[in-house]
XYZ file of C-alpha atoms in Angstrom:
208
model
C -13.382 -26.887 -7.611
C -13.349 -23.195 -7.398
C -13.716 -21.411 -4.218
C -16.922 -19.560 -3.245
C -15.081 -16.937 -1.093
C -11.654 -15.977 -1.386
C -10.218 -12.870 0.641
C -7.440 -11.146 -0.680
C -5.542 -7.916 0.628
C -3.498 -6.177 -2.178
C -0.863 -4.012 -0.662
C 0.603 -1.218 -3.027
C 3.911 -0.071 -1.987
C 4.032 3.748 -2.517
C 6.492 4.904 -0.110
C 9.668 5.113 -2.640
C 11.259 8.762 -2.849
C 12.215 7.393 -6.595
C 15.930 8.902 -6.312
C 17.032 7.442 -9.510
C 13.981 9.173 -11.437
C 14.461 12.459 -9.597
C 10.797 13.203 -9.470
C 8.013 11.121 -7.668
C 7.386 7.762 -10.212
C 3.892 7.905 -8.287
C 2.625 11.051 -9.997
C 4.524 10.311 -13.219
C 1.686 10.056 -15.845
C 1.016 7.358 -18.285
C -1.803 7.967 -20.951
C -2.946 10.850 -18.827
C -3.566 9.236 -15.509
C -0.864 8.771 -12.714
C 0.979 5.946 -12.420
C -0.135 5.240 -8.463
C -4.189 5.790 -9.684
C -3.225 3.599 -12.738
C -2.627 0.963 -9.904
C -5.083 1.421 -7.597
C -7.872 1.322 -10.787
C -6.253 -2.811 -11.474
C -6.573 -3.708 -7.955
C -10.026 -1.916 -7.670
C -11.133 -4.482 -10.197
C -9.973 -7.365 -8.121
C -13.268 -9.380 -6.625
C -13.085 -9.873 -2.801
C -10.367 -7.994 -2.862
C -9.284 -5.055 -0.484
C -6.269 -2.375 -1.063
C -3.999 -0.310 1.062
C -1.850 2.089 -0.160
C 1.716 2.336 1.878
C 2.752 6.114 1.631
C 6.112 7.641 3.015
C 8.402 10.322 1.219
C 6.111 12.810 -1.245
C 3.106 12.449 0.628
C 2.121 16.031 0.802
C 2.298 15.873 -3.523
C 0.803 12.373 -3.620
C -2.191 11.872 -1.229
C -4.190 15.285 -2.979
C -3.443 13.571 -6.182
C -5.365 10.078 -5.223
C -8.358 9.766 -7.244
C -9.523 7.142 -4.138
C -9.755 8.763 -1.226
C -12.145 6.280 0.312
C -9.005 3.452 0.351
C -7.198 3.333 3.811
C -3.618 4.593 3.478
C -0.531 3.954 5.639
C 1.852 5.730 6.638
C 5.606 4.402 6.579
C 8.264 6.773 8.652
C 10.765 4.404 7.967
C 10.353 4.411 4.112
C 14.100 5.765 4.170
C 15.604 2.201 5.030
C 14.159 0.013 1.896
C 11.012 -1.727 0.315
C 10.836 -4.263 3.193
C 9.650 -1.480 5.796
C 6.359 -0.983 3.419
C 6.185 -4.808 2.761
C 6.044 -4.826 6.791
C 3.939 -1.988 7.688
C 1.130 -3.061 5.274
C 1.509 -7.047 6.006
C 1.008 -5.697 9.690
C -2.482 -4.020 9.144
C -3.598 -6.699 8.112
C -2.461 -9.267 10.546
C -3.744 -6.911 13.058
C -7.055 -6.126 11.449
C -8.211 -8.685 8.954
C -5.857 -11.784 10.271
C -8.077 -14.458 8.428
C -7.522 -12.925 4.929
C -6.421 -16.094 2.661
C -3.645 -13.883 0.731
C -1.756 -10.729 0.025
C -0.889 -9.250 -2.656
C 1.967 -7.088 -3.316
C 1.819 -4.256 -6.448
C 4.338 -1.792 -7.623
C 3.132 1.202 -9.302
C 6.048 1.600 -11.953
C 5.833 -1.637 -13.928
C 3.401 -0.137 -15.994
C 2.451 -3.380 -17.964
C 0.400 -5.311 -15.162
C -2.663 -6.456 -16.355
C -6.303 -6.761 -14.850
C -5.268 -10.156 -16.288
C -2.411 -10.712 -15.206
C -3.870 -10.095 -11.265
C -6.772 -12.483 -12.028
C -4.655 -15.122 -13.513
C -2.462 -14.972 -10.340
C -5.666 -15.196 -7.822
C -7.260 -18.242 -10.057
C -3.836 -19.779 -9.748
C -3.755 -19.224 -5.811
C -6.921 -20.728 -5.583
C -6.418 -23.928 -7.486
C -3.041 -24.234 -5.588
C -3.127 -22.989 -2.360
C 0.596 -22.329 -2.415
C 2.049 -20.423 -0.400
C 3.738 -18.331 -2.863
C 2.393 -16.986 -5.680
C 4.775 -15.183 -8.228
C 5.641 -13.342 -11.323
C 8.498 -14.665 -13.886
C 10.400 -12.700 -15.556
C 14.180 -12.036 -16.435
C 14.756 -15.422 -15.689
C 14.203 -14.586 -11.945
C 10.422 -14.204 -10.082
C 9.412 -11.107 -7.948
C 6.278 -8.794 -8.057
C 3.381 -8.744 -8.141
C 3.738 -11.483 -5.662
C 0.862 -13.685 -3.510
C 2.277 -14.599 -0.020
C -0.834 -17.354 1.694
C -1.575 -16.235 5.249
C 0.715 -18.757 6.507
C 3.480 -16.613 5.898
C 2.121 -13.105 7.266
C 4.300 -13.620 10.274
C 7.031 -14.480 8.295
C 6.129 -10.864 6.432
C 6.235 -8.782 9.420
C 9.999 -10.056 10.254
C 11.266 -9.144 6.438
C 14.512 -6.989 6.989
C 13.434 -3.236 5.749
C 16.379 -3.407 3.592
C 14.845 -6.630 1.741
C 12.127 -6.791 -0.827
C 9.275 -9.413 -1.511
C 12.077 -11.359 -3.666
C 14.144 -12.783 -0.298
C 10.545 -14.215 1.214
C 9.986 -15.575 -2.801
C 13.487 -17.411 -2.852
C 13.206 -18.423 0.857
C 10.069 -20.641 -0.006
C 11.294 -21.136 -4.031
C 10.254 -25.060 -3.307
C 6.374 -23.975 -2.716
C 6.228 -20.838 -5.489
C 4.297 -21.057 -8.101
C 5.234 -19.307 -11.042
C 3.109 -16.971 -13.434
C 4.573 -15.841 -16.676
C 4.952 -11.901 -17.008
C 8.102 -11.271 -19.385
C 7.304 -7.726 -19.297
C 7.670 -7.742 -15.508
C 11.151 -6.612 -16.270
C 10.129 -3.450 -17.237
C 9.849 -0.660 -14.973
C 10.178 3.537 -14.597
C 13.319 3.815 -12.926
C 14.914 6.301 -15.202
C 13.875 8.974 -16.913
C 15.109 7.498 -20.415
C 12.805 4.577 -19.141
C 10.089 6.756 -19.087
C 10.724 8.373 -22.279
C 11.113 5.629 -24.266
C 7.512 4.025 -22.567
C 5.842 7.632 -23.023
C 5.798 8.226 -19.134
C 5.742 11.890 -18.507
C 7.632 12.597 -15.514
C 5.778 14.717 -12.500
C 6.977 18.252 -11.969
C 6.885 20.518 -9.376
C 4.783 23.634 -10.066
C 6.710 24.957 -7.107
C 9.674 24.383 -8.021
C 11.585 27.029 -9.808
């Protein structure tokens, strides 16, 4: 039987200075819209669903850019030392203000090929399961997008900063559930990434 309510808190991490790419991967444009709108437009569609945004290096380029001003943003000084700072800085606003939501959910902006689908297949599946782990496959590995149950928020705010989601994934592989997403492999981490997916790259008007 399907839930009535379900609560879920989707968490995009934003905070990357995208050093490989050399330009901000949040304002790089796909189809005319950029990628970090792109996101926040999939989880917008989510029902019962609310999103944060976790900011850090860029933000004076990327917060004017946001197309959703309304959504509450965080900010993450210690963006610097890895993924796992954002993972804990938006795990803890909502352990602090909305303890009692069922599950988070944790987005990337640069795999480009997530799916309104794809997100709804992964709540139906946390629903009928109740796992504490919900996860993507792909590359014969799982990662993000990734579910964690509110059992494990506490478990989210002690992630080393240096870690990502995939350590909390492979910690509890015995109660993951697994959602297909080959194209999970694919992300904008270079710039002959991005060319060959038709990304165009941000640049800086100010710069010379």
């Amino acid at each position: 039987m399907i839930k009535k309510h379900f609560s879920l808190g989707t968490i995009i991490l934003a905070a990357g200075a995208s050093v490989r790419l050399g330009s901000p991967k949040q304002l790089a444009r796909l189809e005319g819209e950029t990628l970090l709108n792109r996101t926040i437009e999939l989880a917008s569609q989510l029902p019962e669903s609310q999103t944060v945004v976790v900011l850090g290096a860029h933000q004076e380029l990327i917060r004017p850019s946001i197309r959703y001003q309304q959504l509450t943003f965080i900010d993450n000084p210690a963006w610097v030392q890895g993924m796992g700072s954002s993972i804990v800085h938006g795990a803890a606003y909502y352990y602090e203000h909305y303890p009692d939501t069922e599950y988070l959910l944790f987005l990337l902006c640069d795999q480009i090929y997530v799916s309104v689908e794809l997100l709804n297949e992964m709540r139906d599946t946390a629903i009928r399961t109740n796992a504490p782990v919900i996860a993507c496959s792909y590359a014969n590995s799982l990662g993000v997008p990734a579910m964690f149950h509110r059992s494990l928020f506490r478990d989210l705010l002690k992630l080393p900063y240096a870690a990502g989601a995939k350590k909390l994934i492979m910690q509890y592989l015995n109660d993951c559930v697994a959602v297909p997403f080959p194209q999970g492999k694919i992300d904008i981490d270079t710039t002959e990434e991005a060319l060959r997916r038709g990304v165009e790259l941000f640049k800086n008007k100010a710069e010379k």
